PDB file of C-alpha atoms and ligand atoms in Angstrom:
ATOM      1  CA  MET A1396     -38.750-156.437 -15.494  1.00 97.00           C
ATOM      2  CA  LEU A1397     -40.695-152.761 -15.362  1.00 98.00           C
ATOM      3  CA  LYS A1398     -43.070-151.939 -12.211  1.00 98.00           C
ATOM      4  CA  ILE A1399     -44.293-148.613 -12.110  1.00 98.00           C
ATOM      5  CA  GLU A1400     -46.556-147.323  -9.620  1.00 98.00           C
ATOM      6  CA  ASN A1401     -49.274-144.733  -8.996  1.00 98.00           C
ATOM      7  CA  LEU A1402     -46.434-141.980 -10.480  1.00 98.00           C
ATOM      8  CA  HIS A1403     -46.810-138.949 -10.614  1.00 98.00           C
ATOM      9  CA  ALA A1404     -44.786-136.884 -12.156  1.00 98.00           C
ATOM     10  CA  GLU A1405     -44.185-132.660 -12.233  1.00 97.00           C
ATOM     11  CA  ILE A1406     -43.088-130.134 -14.274  1.00 96.00           C
ATOM     12  CA  ASP A1407     -42.176-127.320 -13.782  1.00 95.00           C
ATOM     13  CA  GLY A1408     -44.586-127.254 -11.193  1.00 95.00           C
ATOM     14  CA  LYS A1409     -47.303-128.712 -13.518  1.00 97.00           C
ATOM     15  CA  GLU A1410     -48.538-132.093 -12.015  1.00 98.00           C
ATOM     16  CA  ILE A1411     -48.679-134.701 -15.642  1.00 98.00           C
ATOM     17  CA  LEU A1412     -48.827-138.429 -14.100  1.00 98.00           C
ATOM     18  CA  LYS A1413     -51.656-138.562 -11.781  1.00 98.00           C
ATOM     19  CA  GLY A1414     -51.530-142.159 -10.671  1.00 98.00           C
ATOM     20  CA  LEU A1415     -49.665-143.958 -13.387  1.00 98.00           C
ATOM     21  CA  THR A1416     -49.471-147.684 -12.458  1.00 98.00           C
ATOM     22  CA  LEU A1417     -48.069-150.665 -15.626  1.00 98.00           C
ATOM     23  CA  THR A1418     -46.362-153.612 -14.909  1.00 98.00           C
ATOM     24  CA  VAL A1419     -44.056-155.047 -17.678  1.00 98.00           C
ATOM     25  CA  ASN A1420     -42.847-158.298 -17.842  1.00 98.00           C
ATOM     26  CA  ALA A1421     -40.283-159.449 -20.185  1.00 98.00           C
ATOM     27  CA  GLY A1422     -41.173-160.773 -23.503  1.00 98.00           C
ATOM     28  CA  GLU A1423     -44.228-158.869 -23.824  1.00 98.00           C
ATOM     29  CA  VAL A1424     -44.230-155.237 -25.947  1.00 98.00           C
ATOM     30  CA  HIS A1425     -47.078-152.759 -24.339  1.00 98.00           C
ATOM     31  CA  ALA A1426     -48.843-150.341 -27.089  1.00 98.00           C
ATOM     32  CA  ILE A1427     -49.623-146.733 -25.132  1.00 98.00           C
ATOM     33  CA  MET A1428     -51.885-144.624 -27.095  1.00 97.00           C
ATOM     34  CA  GLY A1429     -53.614-141.392 -25.570  1.00 96.00           C
ATOM     35  CA  PRO A1430     -54.863-138.463 -27.015  1.00 96.00           C
ATOM     36  CA  ASN A1431     -52.173-135.386 -26.866  1.00 96.00           C
ATOM     37  CA  GLY A1432     -50.962-133.915 -24.397  1.00 97.00           C
ATOM     38  CA  ALA A1433     -52.412-136.902 -22.583  1.00 97.00           C
ATOM     39  CA  GLY A1434     -48.541-137.623 -20.516  1.00 97.00           C
ATOM     40  CA  LYS A1435     -47.405-140.328 -22.795  1.00 97.00           C
ATOM     41  CA  SER A1436     -43.650-138.396 -23.290  1.00 96.00           C
ATOM     42  CA  THR A1437     -43.452-137.158 -20.037  1.00 97.00           C
ATOM     43  CA  LEU A1438     -43.984-140.906 -19.155  1.00 98.00           C
ATOM     44  CA  GLY A1439     -41.008-141.981 -21.080  1.00 97.00           C
ATOM     45  CA  TYR A1440     -38.649-139.051 -20.121  1.00 96.00           C
ATOM     46  CA  VAL A1441     -39.325-139.637 -16.336  1.00 97.00           C
ATOM     47  CA  LEU A1442     -38.651-143.810 -17.526  1.00 97.00           C
ATOM     48  CA  GLY A1443     -35.664-142.277 -19.188  1.00 95.00           C
ATOM     49  CA  GLY A1444     -34.278-140.123 -16.567  1.00 94.00           C
ATOM     50  CA  ARG A1445     -34.309-136.884 -18.305  1.00 93.00           C
ATOM     51  CA  PRO A1446     -33.713-134.132 -16.129  1.00 92.00           C
ATOM     52  CA  GLY A1447     -36.479-130.775 -15.094  1.00 94.00           C
ATOM     53  CA  TYR A1448     -38.925-133.662 -14.386  1.00 96.00           C
ATOM     54  CA  GLU A1449     -39.431-134.540 -10.553  1.00 96.00           C
ATOM     55  CA  VAL A1450     -41.598-137.279  -9.837  1.00 97.00           C
ATOM     56  CA  THR A1451     -43.423-136.543  -6.114  1.00 97.00           C
ATOM     57  CA  ALA A1452     -45.051-140.032  -5.254  1.00 98.00           C
ATOM     58  CA  GLY A1453     -45.220-143.799  -6.039  1.00 98.00           C
ATOM     59  CA  SER A1454     -42.237-145.996  -7.920  1.00 98.00           C
ATOM     60  CA  VAL A1455     -40.264-147.819 -10.373  1.00 98.00           C
ATOM     61  CA  THR A1456     -38.608-150.514 -10.368  1.00 98.00           C
ATOM     62  CA  PHE A1457     -36.505-152.386 -12.865  1.00 98.00           C
ATOM     63  CA  ASP A1458     -35.661-156.298 -12.977  1.00 96.00           C
ATOM     64  CA  GLY A1459     -35.639-154.423  -9.201  1.00 95.00           C
ATOM     65  CA  GLN A1460     -33.545-152.156  -9.110  1.00 96.00           C
ATOM     66  CA  ASP A1461     -34.842-148.697  -7.869  1.00 98.00           C
ATOM     67  CA  LEU A1462     -35.054-147.065 -11.467  1.00 97.00           C
ATOM     68  CA  LEU A1463     -35.752-143.516 -10.707  1.00 97.00           C
ATOM     69  CA  ALA A1464     -32.681-143.771  -7.674  1.00 96.00           C
ATOM     70  CA  ILE A1465     -30.120-143.895 -10.749  1.00 95.00           C
ATOM     71  CA  ASP A1466     -28.500-141.182 -13.429  1.00 93.00           C
ATOM     72  CA  ALA A1467     -30.500-141.413 -17.196  1.00 92.00           C
ATOM     73  CA  HIS A1468     -26.658-143.266 -17.906  1.00 90.00           C
ATOM     74  CA  GLU A1469     -27.078-145.586 -15.616  1.00 92.00           C
ATOM     75  CA  ARG A1470     -30.400-146.829 -16.263  1.00 94.00           C
ATOM     76  CA  ALA A1471     -28.445-146.850 -20.212  1.00 92.00           C
ATOM     77  CA  ALA A1472     -26.023-148.682 -18.641  1.00 90.00           C
ATOM     78  CA  ALA A1473     -28.370-151.038 -17.160  1.00 93.00           C
ATOM     79  CA  GLY A1474     -31.009-151.278 -20.623  1.00 94.00           C
ATOM     80  CA  VAL A1475     -32.662-149.070 -20.974  1.00 96.00           C
ATOM     81  CA  PHE A1476     -33.413-146.693 -24.659  1.00 95.00           C
ATOM     82  CA  LEU A1477     -35.682-143.927 -24.912  1.00 94.00           C
ATOM     83  CA  GLY A1478     -36.563-143.419 -29.014  1.00 90.00           C
ATOM     84  CA  PHE A1479     -37.604-139.864 -29.087  1.00 87.00           C
ATOM     85  CA  GLN A1480     -40.036-138.556 -30.344  1.00 84.00           C
ATOM     86  CA  TYR A1481     -38.218-135.426 -31.230  1.00 85.00           C
ATOM     87  CA  PRO A1482     -34.903-137.058 -31.565  1.00 88.00           C
ATOM     88  CA  VAL A1483     -32.574-134.222 -31.617  1.00 88.00           C
ATOM     89  CA  GLU A1484     -29.582-132.660 -33.899  1.00 92.00           C
ATOM     90  CA  ILE A1485     -26.371-133.226 -32.592  1.00 92.00           C
ATOM     91  CA  PRO A1486     -23.816-130.037 -34.430  1.00 91.00           C
ATOM     92  CA  GLY A1487     -20.188-131.600 -34.535  1.00 93.00           C
ATOM     93  CA  VAL A1488     -21.065-134.741 -33.754  1.00 93.00           C
ATOM     94  CA  SER A1489     -20.408-137.258 -36.712  1.00 94.00           C
ATOM     95  CA  ASN A1490     -23.132-140.036 -36.230  1.00 93.00           C
ATOM     96  CA  VAL A1491     -20.065-142.939 -35.406  1.00 93.00           C
ATOM     97  CA  GLN A1492     -18.437-141.364 -33.037  1.00 93.00           C
ATOM     98  CA  PHE A1493     -21.886-141.202 -31.155  1.00 92.00           C
ATOM     99  CA  LEU A1494     -23.118-144.751 -31.686  1.00 93.00           C
ATOM    100  CA  ARG A1495     -19.678-146.454 -30.220  1.00 94.00           C
ATOM    101  CA  GLU A1496     -19.314-143.353 -27.673  1.00 91.00           C
ATOM    102  CA  ALA A1497     -22.510-143.889 -26.726  1.00 90.00           C
ATOM    103  CA  LEU A1498     -21.596-147.695 -26.682  1.00 93.00           C
ATOM    104  CA  ASN A1499     -18.316-148.094 -25.383  1.00 93.00           C
ATOM    105  CA  ALA A1500     -19.634-146.289 -22.152  1.00 90.00           C
ATOM    106  CA  GLN A1501     -22.762-148.722 -21.559  1.00 88.00           C
ATOM    107  CA  ARG A1502     -19.530-151.953 -22.277  1.00 91.00           C
ATOM    108  CA  ALA A1503     -17.389-150.312 -19.824  1.00 91.00           C
ATOM    109  CA  SER A1504     -19.627-150.717 -17.107  1.00 86.00           C
ATOM    110  CA  ARG A1505     -20.802-154.222 -17.604  1.00 86.00           C
ATOM    111  CA  ASP A1506     -16.362-154.367 -17.975  1.00 91.00           C
ATOM    112  CA  GLU A1507     -16.834-155.017 -21.444  1.00 92.00           C
ATOM    113  CA  LYS A1508     -13.741-153.437 -24.149  1.00 94.00           C
ATOM    114  CA  PRO A1509     -14.254-151.416 -26.063  1.00 94.00           C
ATOM    115  CA  LEU A1510     -15.200-151.427 -29.002  1.00 94.00           C
ATOM    116  CA  SER A1511     -12.572-150.889 -31.607  1.00 92.00           C
ATOM    117  CA  GLY A1512     -13.223-148.316 -35.190  1.00 91.00           C
ATOM    118  CA  GLY A1513     -13.285-151.370 -37.330  1.00 93.00           C
ATOM    119  CA  GLU A1514     -15.045-153.689 -34.923  1.00 94.00           C
ATOM    120  CA  PHE A1515     -17.236-150.538 -34.121  1.00 95.00           C
ATOM    121  CA  LEU A1516     -18.065-149.291 -37.957  1.00 95.00           C
ATOM    122  CA  LYS A1517     -18.563-153.214 -38.792  1.00 96.00           C
ATOM    123  CA  LEU A1518     -21.546-153.740 -36.129  1.00 96.00           C
ATOM    124  CA  ALA A1519     -22.910-149.988 -37.556  1.00 96.00           C
ATOM    125  CA  ARG A1520     -22.813-150.952 -41.144  1.00 97.00           C
ATOM    126  CA  GLY A1521     -24.380-154.103 -40.415  1.00 96.00           C
ATOM    127  CA  GLN A1522     -27.545-152.303 -38.670  1.00 96.00           C
ATOM    128  CA  ALA A1523     -27.954-149.869 -40.350  1.00 96.00           C
ATOM    129  CA  ASP A1524     -28.256-152.103 -44.297  1.00 95.00           C
ATOM    130  CA  LEU A1525     -30.541-154.154 -42.024  1.00 93.00           C
ATOM    131  CA  LEU A1526     -32.216-150.627 -40.921  1.00 92.00           C
ATOM    132  CA  GLY A1527     -31.546-148.991 -45.240  1.00 90.00           C
ATOM    133  CA  MET A1528     -30.381-146.559 -43.811  1.00 93.00           C
ATOM    134  CA  ASP A1529     -27.594-145.375 -46.288  1.00 93.00           C
ATOM    135  CA  HIS A1530     -23.599-145.024 -45.445  1.00 95.00           C
ATOM    136  CA  ASP A1531     -23.370-142.311 -46.315  1.00 94.00           C
ATOM    137  CA  MET A1532     -25.351-140.960 -43.152  1.00 94.00           C
ATOM    138  CA  LEU A1533     -23.809-142.897 -40.608  1.00 95.00           C
ATOM    139  CA  LYS A1534     -21.039-140.175 -41.217  1.00 94.00           C
ATOM    140  CA  ARG A1535     -23.555-136.660 -40.853  1.00 95.00           C
ATOM    141  CA  PRO A1536     -23.285-135.090 -37.878  1.00 94.00           C
ATOM    142  CA  VAL A1537     -26.113-136.650 -36.516  1.00 94.00           C
ATOM    143  CA  ASN A1538     -30.022-136.468 -37.328  1.00 93.00           C
ATOM    144  CA  VAL A1539     -28.283-132.974 -38.701  1.00 94.00           C
ATOM    145  CA  GLY A1540     -29.921-131.609 -41.830  1.00 93.00           C
ATOM    146  CA  PHE A1541     -32.186-135.403 -41.656  1.00 93.00           C
ATOM    147  CA  SER A1542     -35.657-136.169 -42.531  1.00 90.00           C
ATOM    148  CA  GLY A1543     -38.033-136.723 -40.155  1.00 88.00           C
ATOM    149  CA  GLY A1544     -38.528-140.509 -41.040  1.00 88.00           C
ATOM    150  CA  GLU A1545     -34.512-140.519 -41.410  1.00 91.00           C
ATOM    151  CA  LYS A1546     -34.430-139.718 -37.826  1.00 92.00           C
ATOM    152  CA  LYS A1547     -36.077-142.377 -36.519  1.00 91.00           C
ATOM    153  CA  ARG A1548     -34.387-144.940 -39.209  1.00 92.00           C
ATOM    154  CA  ASN A1549     -31.685-143.523 -37.526  1.00 93.00           C
ATOM    155  CA  GLU A1550     -32.656-143.833 -34.301  1.00 93.00           C
ATOM    156  CA  MET A1551     -33.790-147.892 -34.899  1.00 94.00           C
ATOM    157  CA  VAL A1552     -30.177-148.306 -36.274  1.00 95.00           C
ATOM    158  CA  GLN A1553     -29.182-146.698 -32.283  1.00 94.00           C
ATOM    159  CA  MET A1554     -31.007-149.031 -30.800  1.00 96.00           C
ATOM    160  CA  GLY A1555     -29.186-152.127 -33.218  1.00 96.00           C
ATOM    161  CA  ILE A1556     -26.021-150.824 -32.119  1.00 95.00           C
ATOM    162  CA  VAL A1557     -26.839-150.449 -28.213  1.00 93.00           C
ATOM    163  CA  ASP A1558     -29.167-153.997 -28.068  1.00 95.00           C
ATOM    164  CA  PRO A1559     -31.093-153.053 -25.017  1.00 96.00           C
ATOM    165  CA  LYS A1560     -32.807-155.390 -22.600  1.00 97.00           C
ATOM    166  CA  PHE A1561     -36.023-152.182 -22.174  1.00 98.00           C
ATOM    167  CA  ALA A1562     -36.916-150.011 -25.143  1.00 98.00           C
ATOM    168  CA  ILE A1563     -39.545-147.245 -24.602  1.00 97.00           C
ATOM    169  CA  LEU A1564     -40.157-145.975 -28.296  1.00 96.00           C
ATOM    170  CA  ASP A1565     -42.125-142.978 -28.608  1.00 95.00           C
ATOM    171  CA  GLU A1566     -43.778-142.336 -31.762  1.00 93.00           C
ATOM    172  CA  THR A1567     -41.237-143.731 -33.532  1.00 91.00           C
ATOM    173  CA  ASP A1568     -43.664-144.390 -36.625  1.00 90.00           C
ATOM    174  CA  SER A1569     -44.153-141.027 -37.050  1.00 88.00           C
ATOM    175  CA  GLY A1570     -43.447-139.121 -40.278  1.00 86.00           C
ATOM    176  CA  LEU A1571     -43.182-143.162 -41.735  1.00 90.00           C
ATOM    177  CA  ASP A1572     -43.241-143.558 -45.174  1.00 91.00           C
ATOM    178  CA  ILE A1573     -45.278-146.625 -45.882  1.00 92.00           C
ATOM    179  CA  ASP A1574     -42.267-149.171 -46.448  1.00 90.00           C
ATOM    180  CA  ALA A1575     -39.963-147.325 -44.599  1.00 90.00           C
ATOM    181  CA  LEU A1576     -42.468-148.721 -41.264  1.00 93.00           C
ATOM    182  CA  ARG A1577     -42.524-151.759 -42.360  1.00 93.00           C
ATOM    183  CA  ILE A1578     -38.430-151.475 -42.397  1.00 92.00           C
ATOM    184  CA  VAL A1579     -39.618-150.125 -38.632  1.00 93.00           C
ATOM    185  CA  GLY A1580     -41.274-151.954 -37.784  1.00 95.00           C
ATOM    186  CA  ASP A1581     -39.619-155.664 -38.619  1.00 94.00           C
ATOM    187  CA  GLY A1582     -36.387-154.262 -36.844  1.00 94.00           C
ATOM    188  CA  ILE A1583     -38.339-153.378 -33.919  1.00 96.00           C
ATOM    189  CA  ASN A1584     -39.192-157.049 -33.650  1.00 97.00           C
ATOM    190  CA  ARG A1585     -35.898-158.618 -35.379  1.00 96.00           C
ATOM    191  CA  ILE A1586     -33.898-156.310 -32.012  1.00 96.00           C
ATOM    192  CA  MET A1587     -36.733-156.210 -29.644  1.00 97.00           C
ATOM    193  CA  ARG A1588     -38.601-159.299 -29.058  1.00 97.00           C
ATOM    194  CA  LYS A1589     -36.927-162.286 -27.538  1.00 97.00           C
ATOM    195  CA  PRO A1590     -38.002-163.308 -24.329  1.00 98.00           C
ATOM    196  CA  ASP A1591     -35.423-160.977 -22.723  1.00 97.00           C
ATOM    197  CA  LYS A1592     -36.502-157.883 -23.754  1.00 98.00           C
ATOM    198  CA  ALA A1593     -39.647-155.949 -23.522  1.00 98.00           C
ATOM    199  CA  VAL A1594     -41.202-153.235 -25.237  1.00 98.00           C
ATOM    200  CA  LEU A1595     -42.854-149.810 -24.541  1.00 98.00           C
ATOM    201  CA  LEU A1596     -44.343-148.298 -27.992  1.00 97.00           C
ATOM    202  CA  ILE A1597     -45.970-145.168 -27.390  1.00 97.00           C
ATOM    203  CA  THR A1598     -48.218-144.419 -31.180  1.00 95.00           C
ATOM    204  CA  HIS A1599     -50.859-142.601 -31.622  1.00 93.00           C
ATOM    205  CA  TYR A1600     -52.565-144.593 -34.775  1.00 90.00           C
ATOM    206  CA  GLN A1601     -52.698-148.853 -35.263  1.00 90.00           C
ATOM    207  CA  ARG A1602     -50.488-149.580 -38.003  1.00 91.00           C
ATOM    208  CA  LEU A1603     -47.976-149.765 -36.654  1.00 94.00           C
ATOM    209  CA  LEU A1604     -49.928-152.284 -33.979  1.00 95.00           C
ATOM    210  CA  ASP A1605     -50.488-154.608 -37.658  1.00 94.00           C
ATOM    211  CA  TYR A1606     -46.608-155.174 -38.106  1.00 95.00           C
ATOM    212  CA  VAL A1607     -45.509-155.445 -34.162  1.00 96.00           C
ATOM    213  CA  ALA A1608     -48.459-157.526 -33.014  1.00 95.00           C
ATOM    214  CA  PRO A1609     -48.919-155.585 -29.181  1.00 97.00           C
ATOM    215  CA  ASP A1610     -49.601-158.414 -25.931  1.00 97.00           C
ATOM    216  CA  PHE A1611     -51.296-155.245 -23.882  1.00 98.00           C
ATOM    217  CA  VAL A1612     -52.911-151.614 -25.681  1.00 98.00           C
ATOM    218  CA  HIS A1613     -53.351-148.983 -23.163  1.00 98.00           C
ATOM    219  CA  VAL A1614     -55.042-145.944 -23.440  1.00 97.00           C
ATOM    220  CA  LEU A1615     -52.642-142.911 -21.074  1.00 98.00           C
ATOM    221  CA  GLU A1616     -55.180-140.055 -20.470  1.00 97.00           C
ATOM    222  CA  ALA A1617     -55.010-137.351 -18.232  1.00 96.00           C
ATOM    223  CA  GLY A1618     -51.551-138.697 -16.544  1.00 97.00           C
ATOM    224  CA  ARG A1619     -53.436-142.523 -15.938  1.00 97.00           C
ATOM    225  CA  ILE A1620     -53.691-145.339 -17.293  1.00 97.00           C
ATOM    226  CA  THR A1621     -58.340-146.038 -17.897  1.00 96.00           C
ATOM    227  CA  ARG A1622     -57.869-148.623 -20.214  1.00 96.00           C
ATOM    228  CA  THR A1623     -56.078-151.674 -21.349  1.00 97.00           C
ATOM    229  CA  GLY A1624     -57.228-154.463 -23.631  1.00 97.00           C
ATOM    230  CA  GLY A1625     -55.676-156.813 -26.394  1.00 96.00           C
ATOM    231  CA  ALA A1626     -54.835-155.099 -30.391  1.00 94.00           C
ATOM    232  CA  GLU A1627     -58.317-155.545 -30.900  1.00 95.00           C
ATOM    233  CA  LEU A1628     -58.083-151.568 -28.234  1.00 95.00           C
ATOM    234  CA  ALA A1629     -56.751-150.119 -30.486  1.00 95.00           C
ATOM    235  CA  HIS A1630     -58.672-150.618 -33.641  1.00 94.00           C
ATOM    236  CA  GLN A1631     -61.633-150.073 -31.571  1.00 94.00           C
ATOM    237  CA  LEU A1632     -59.745-146.764 -30.696  1.00 93.00           C
ATOM    238  CA  GLU A1633     -59.096-146.216 -34.666  1.00 91.00           C
ATOM    239  CA  ARG A1634     -62.444-147.219 -35.164  1.00 92.00           C
ATOM    240  CA  GLU A1635     -64.798-144.781 -32.360  1.00 92.00           C
ATOM    241  CA  GLY A1636     -61.695-142.252 -30.638  1.00 91.00           C
ATOM    242  CA  TYR A1637     -61.109-142.129 -27.323  1.00 90.00           C
ATOM    243  CA  ALA A1638     -64.207-140.532 -26.401  1.00 85.00           C
ATOM    244  CA  ALA A1639     -66.391-143.407 -27.263  1.00 76.00           C
ATOM    245  CA  VAL A1640     -64.159-145.756 -25.839  1.00 71.00           C
ATOM    246  CA  ASN A1641     -64.361-143.977 -22.690  1.00 68.00           C
ATOM    247  CA  ALA A1642     -69.175-143.163 -22.256  1.00 62.00           C
TER     248      ALA A1642
HETATM  249  N1  LIG B 718     -42.235-127.653 -19.645  1.00 78.91           N
HETATM  250  C1  LIG B 718     -42.781-127.347 -19.593  1.00 78.91           C
HETATM  251  N2  LIG B 718     -44.295-126.622 -18.493  1.00 78.91           N
HETATM  252  C2  LIG B 718     -45.963-127.043 -18.192  1.00 78.91           C
HETATM  253  N3  LIG B 718     -47.066-127.131 -19.605  1.00 78.91           N
HETATM  254  C3  LIG B 718     -45.125-128.411 -19.867  1.00 78.91           C
HETATM  255  C4  LIG B 718     -44.350-128.637 -19.497  1.00 78.91           C
HETATM  256  N4  LIG B 718     -43.523-130.140 -20.940  1.00 78.91           N
HETATM  257  C5  LIG B 718     -44.668-130.092 -20.729  1.00 78.91           C
HETATM  258  N5  LIG B 718     -45.931-129.722 -20.178  1.00 78.91           N
HETATM  259  C6  LIG B 718     -47.163-130.201 -20.833  1.00 78.91           C
HETATM  260  O1  LIG B 718     -47.635-132.163 -19.792  1.00 78.91           O
HETATM  261  C7  LIG B 718     -48.851-132.661 -20.792  1.00 78.91           C
HETATM  262  C8  LIG B 718     -47.225-133.294 -20.985  1.00 78.91           C
HETATM  263  O2  LIG B 718     -47.298-133.617 -22.884  1.00 78.91           O
HETATM  264  P1  LIG B 718     -46.179-134.754 -23.306  1.00 78.91           P
HETATM  265  O3  LIG B 718     -45.639-134.320 -24.342  1.00 78.91           O
HETATM  266  O4  LIG B 718     -46.417-136.216 -21.866  1.00 78.91           O
HETATM  267  O5  LIG B 718     -47.739-135.511 -24.052  1.00 78.91           O
HETATM  268  P2  LIG B 718     -47.547-137.143 -25.130  1.00 78.91           P
HETATM  269  O6  LIG B 718     -48.712-137.461 -24.116  1.00 78.91           O
HETATM  270  O7  LIG B 718     -46.491-137.651 -25.249  1.00 78.91           O
HETATM  271  O8  LIG B 718     -48.588-135.818 -26.273  1.00 78.91           O
HETATM  272  P3  LIG B 718     -48.563-135.690 -28.041  1.00 78.91           P
HETATM  273  O9  LIG B 718     -49.999-137.660 -28.215  1.00 78.91           O
HETATM  274  O10 LIG B 718     -49.048-134.872 -28.121  1.00 78.91           O
HETATM  275  O11 LIG B 718     -46.179-135.763 -27.786  1.00 78.91           O
HETATM  276  C9  LIG B 718     -48.919-131.224 -22.565  1.00 78.91           C
HETATM  277  O12 LIG B 718     -49.967-130.566 -21.446  1.00 78.91           O
HETATM  278  C10 LIG B 718     -47.146-130.078 -21.902  1.00 78.91           C
HETATM  279  O13 LIG B 718     -48.424-128.843 -22.908  1.00 78.91           O
HETATM  280 MG1  LIG B 719     -45.492-137.113 -26.808  1.00 78.91          MG
END
């Protein structure tokens, strides 16, 4: 589904990704762990198409299509979803307005008719219920004044609504309370654990992986993947740290 080869990317002239190679097949969940500043979020941004990141070498194909050649909104329409480490606040735009626009823009690009306000609200409420999010939060401006954990839940509601094919989830577990961690983990499984979908799960902690069992765990260090293993690698890293595991 996703094939990244020898990816080099820089921001403001500083090279962050330095020859990253990774293949993700349909039906797989890949966890990415690694020290602060290694380039994990950068990888997410480059895949999501955030402006400012310059790819200087390498390639990324998504379902055989050159992902880097298309704009961020076209990537979203193709089924790529990026859950942010720091979800952005959008004052003045209600959560439902935002989510409905996002979904309908994607439906339009697939030649599907837009959902009416009523149809959309039903869908959004259903997703909010599944993630234990209060319906009132759908009416509030996007993420404004949301607590850290509420923002993360809101991202999962958004993911449930747009129903992507491939999700990059950047520290979706950070700031979640113990119950929310389970709810979000269950949500990821419910929405994304399908034979025709795949997930890249960026995380610092092994806990989330107890709920969303990864097929592969990778270590991203200094801009490239330095190790790959199974779920046991996450346990080993948590016990021993990055330096020891590489020694
Ligand atoms: N505009 C910029 N100019 C220079 N360096 C930048 C810029 N943006 C990001 N960086 C650097 O890129 C490196 C990688 O950042 P990135 O956010 O990808 O790390 P990360 O692996 O996600 O770390 P964390 O675990 O802390 O989230 C960091 O050293 C960061 O300071
Ligand atoms: Mg990061």
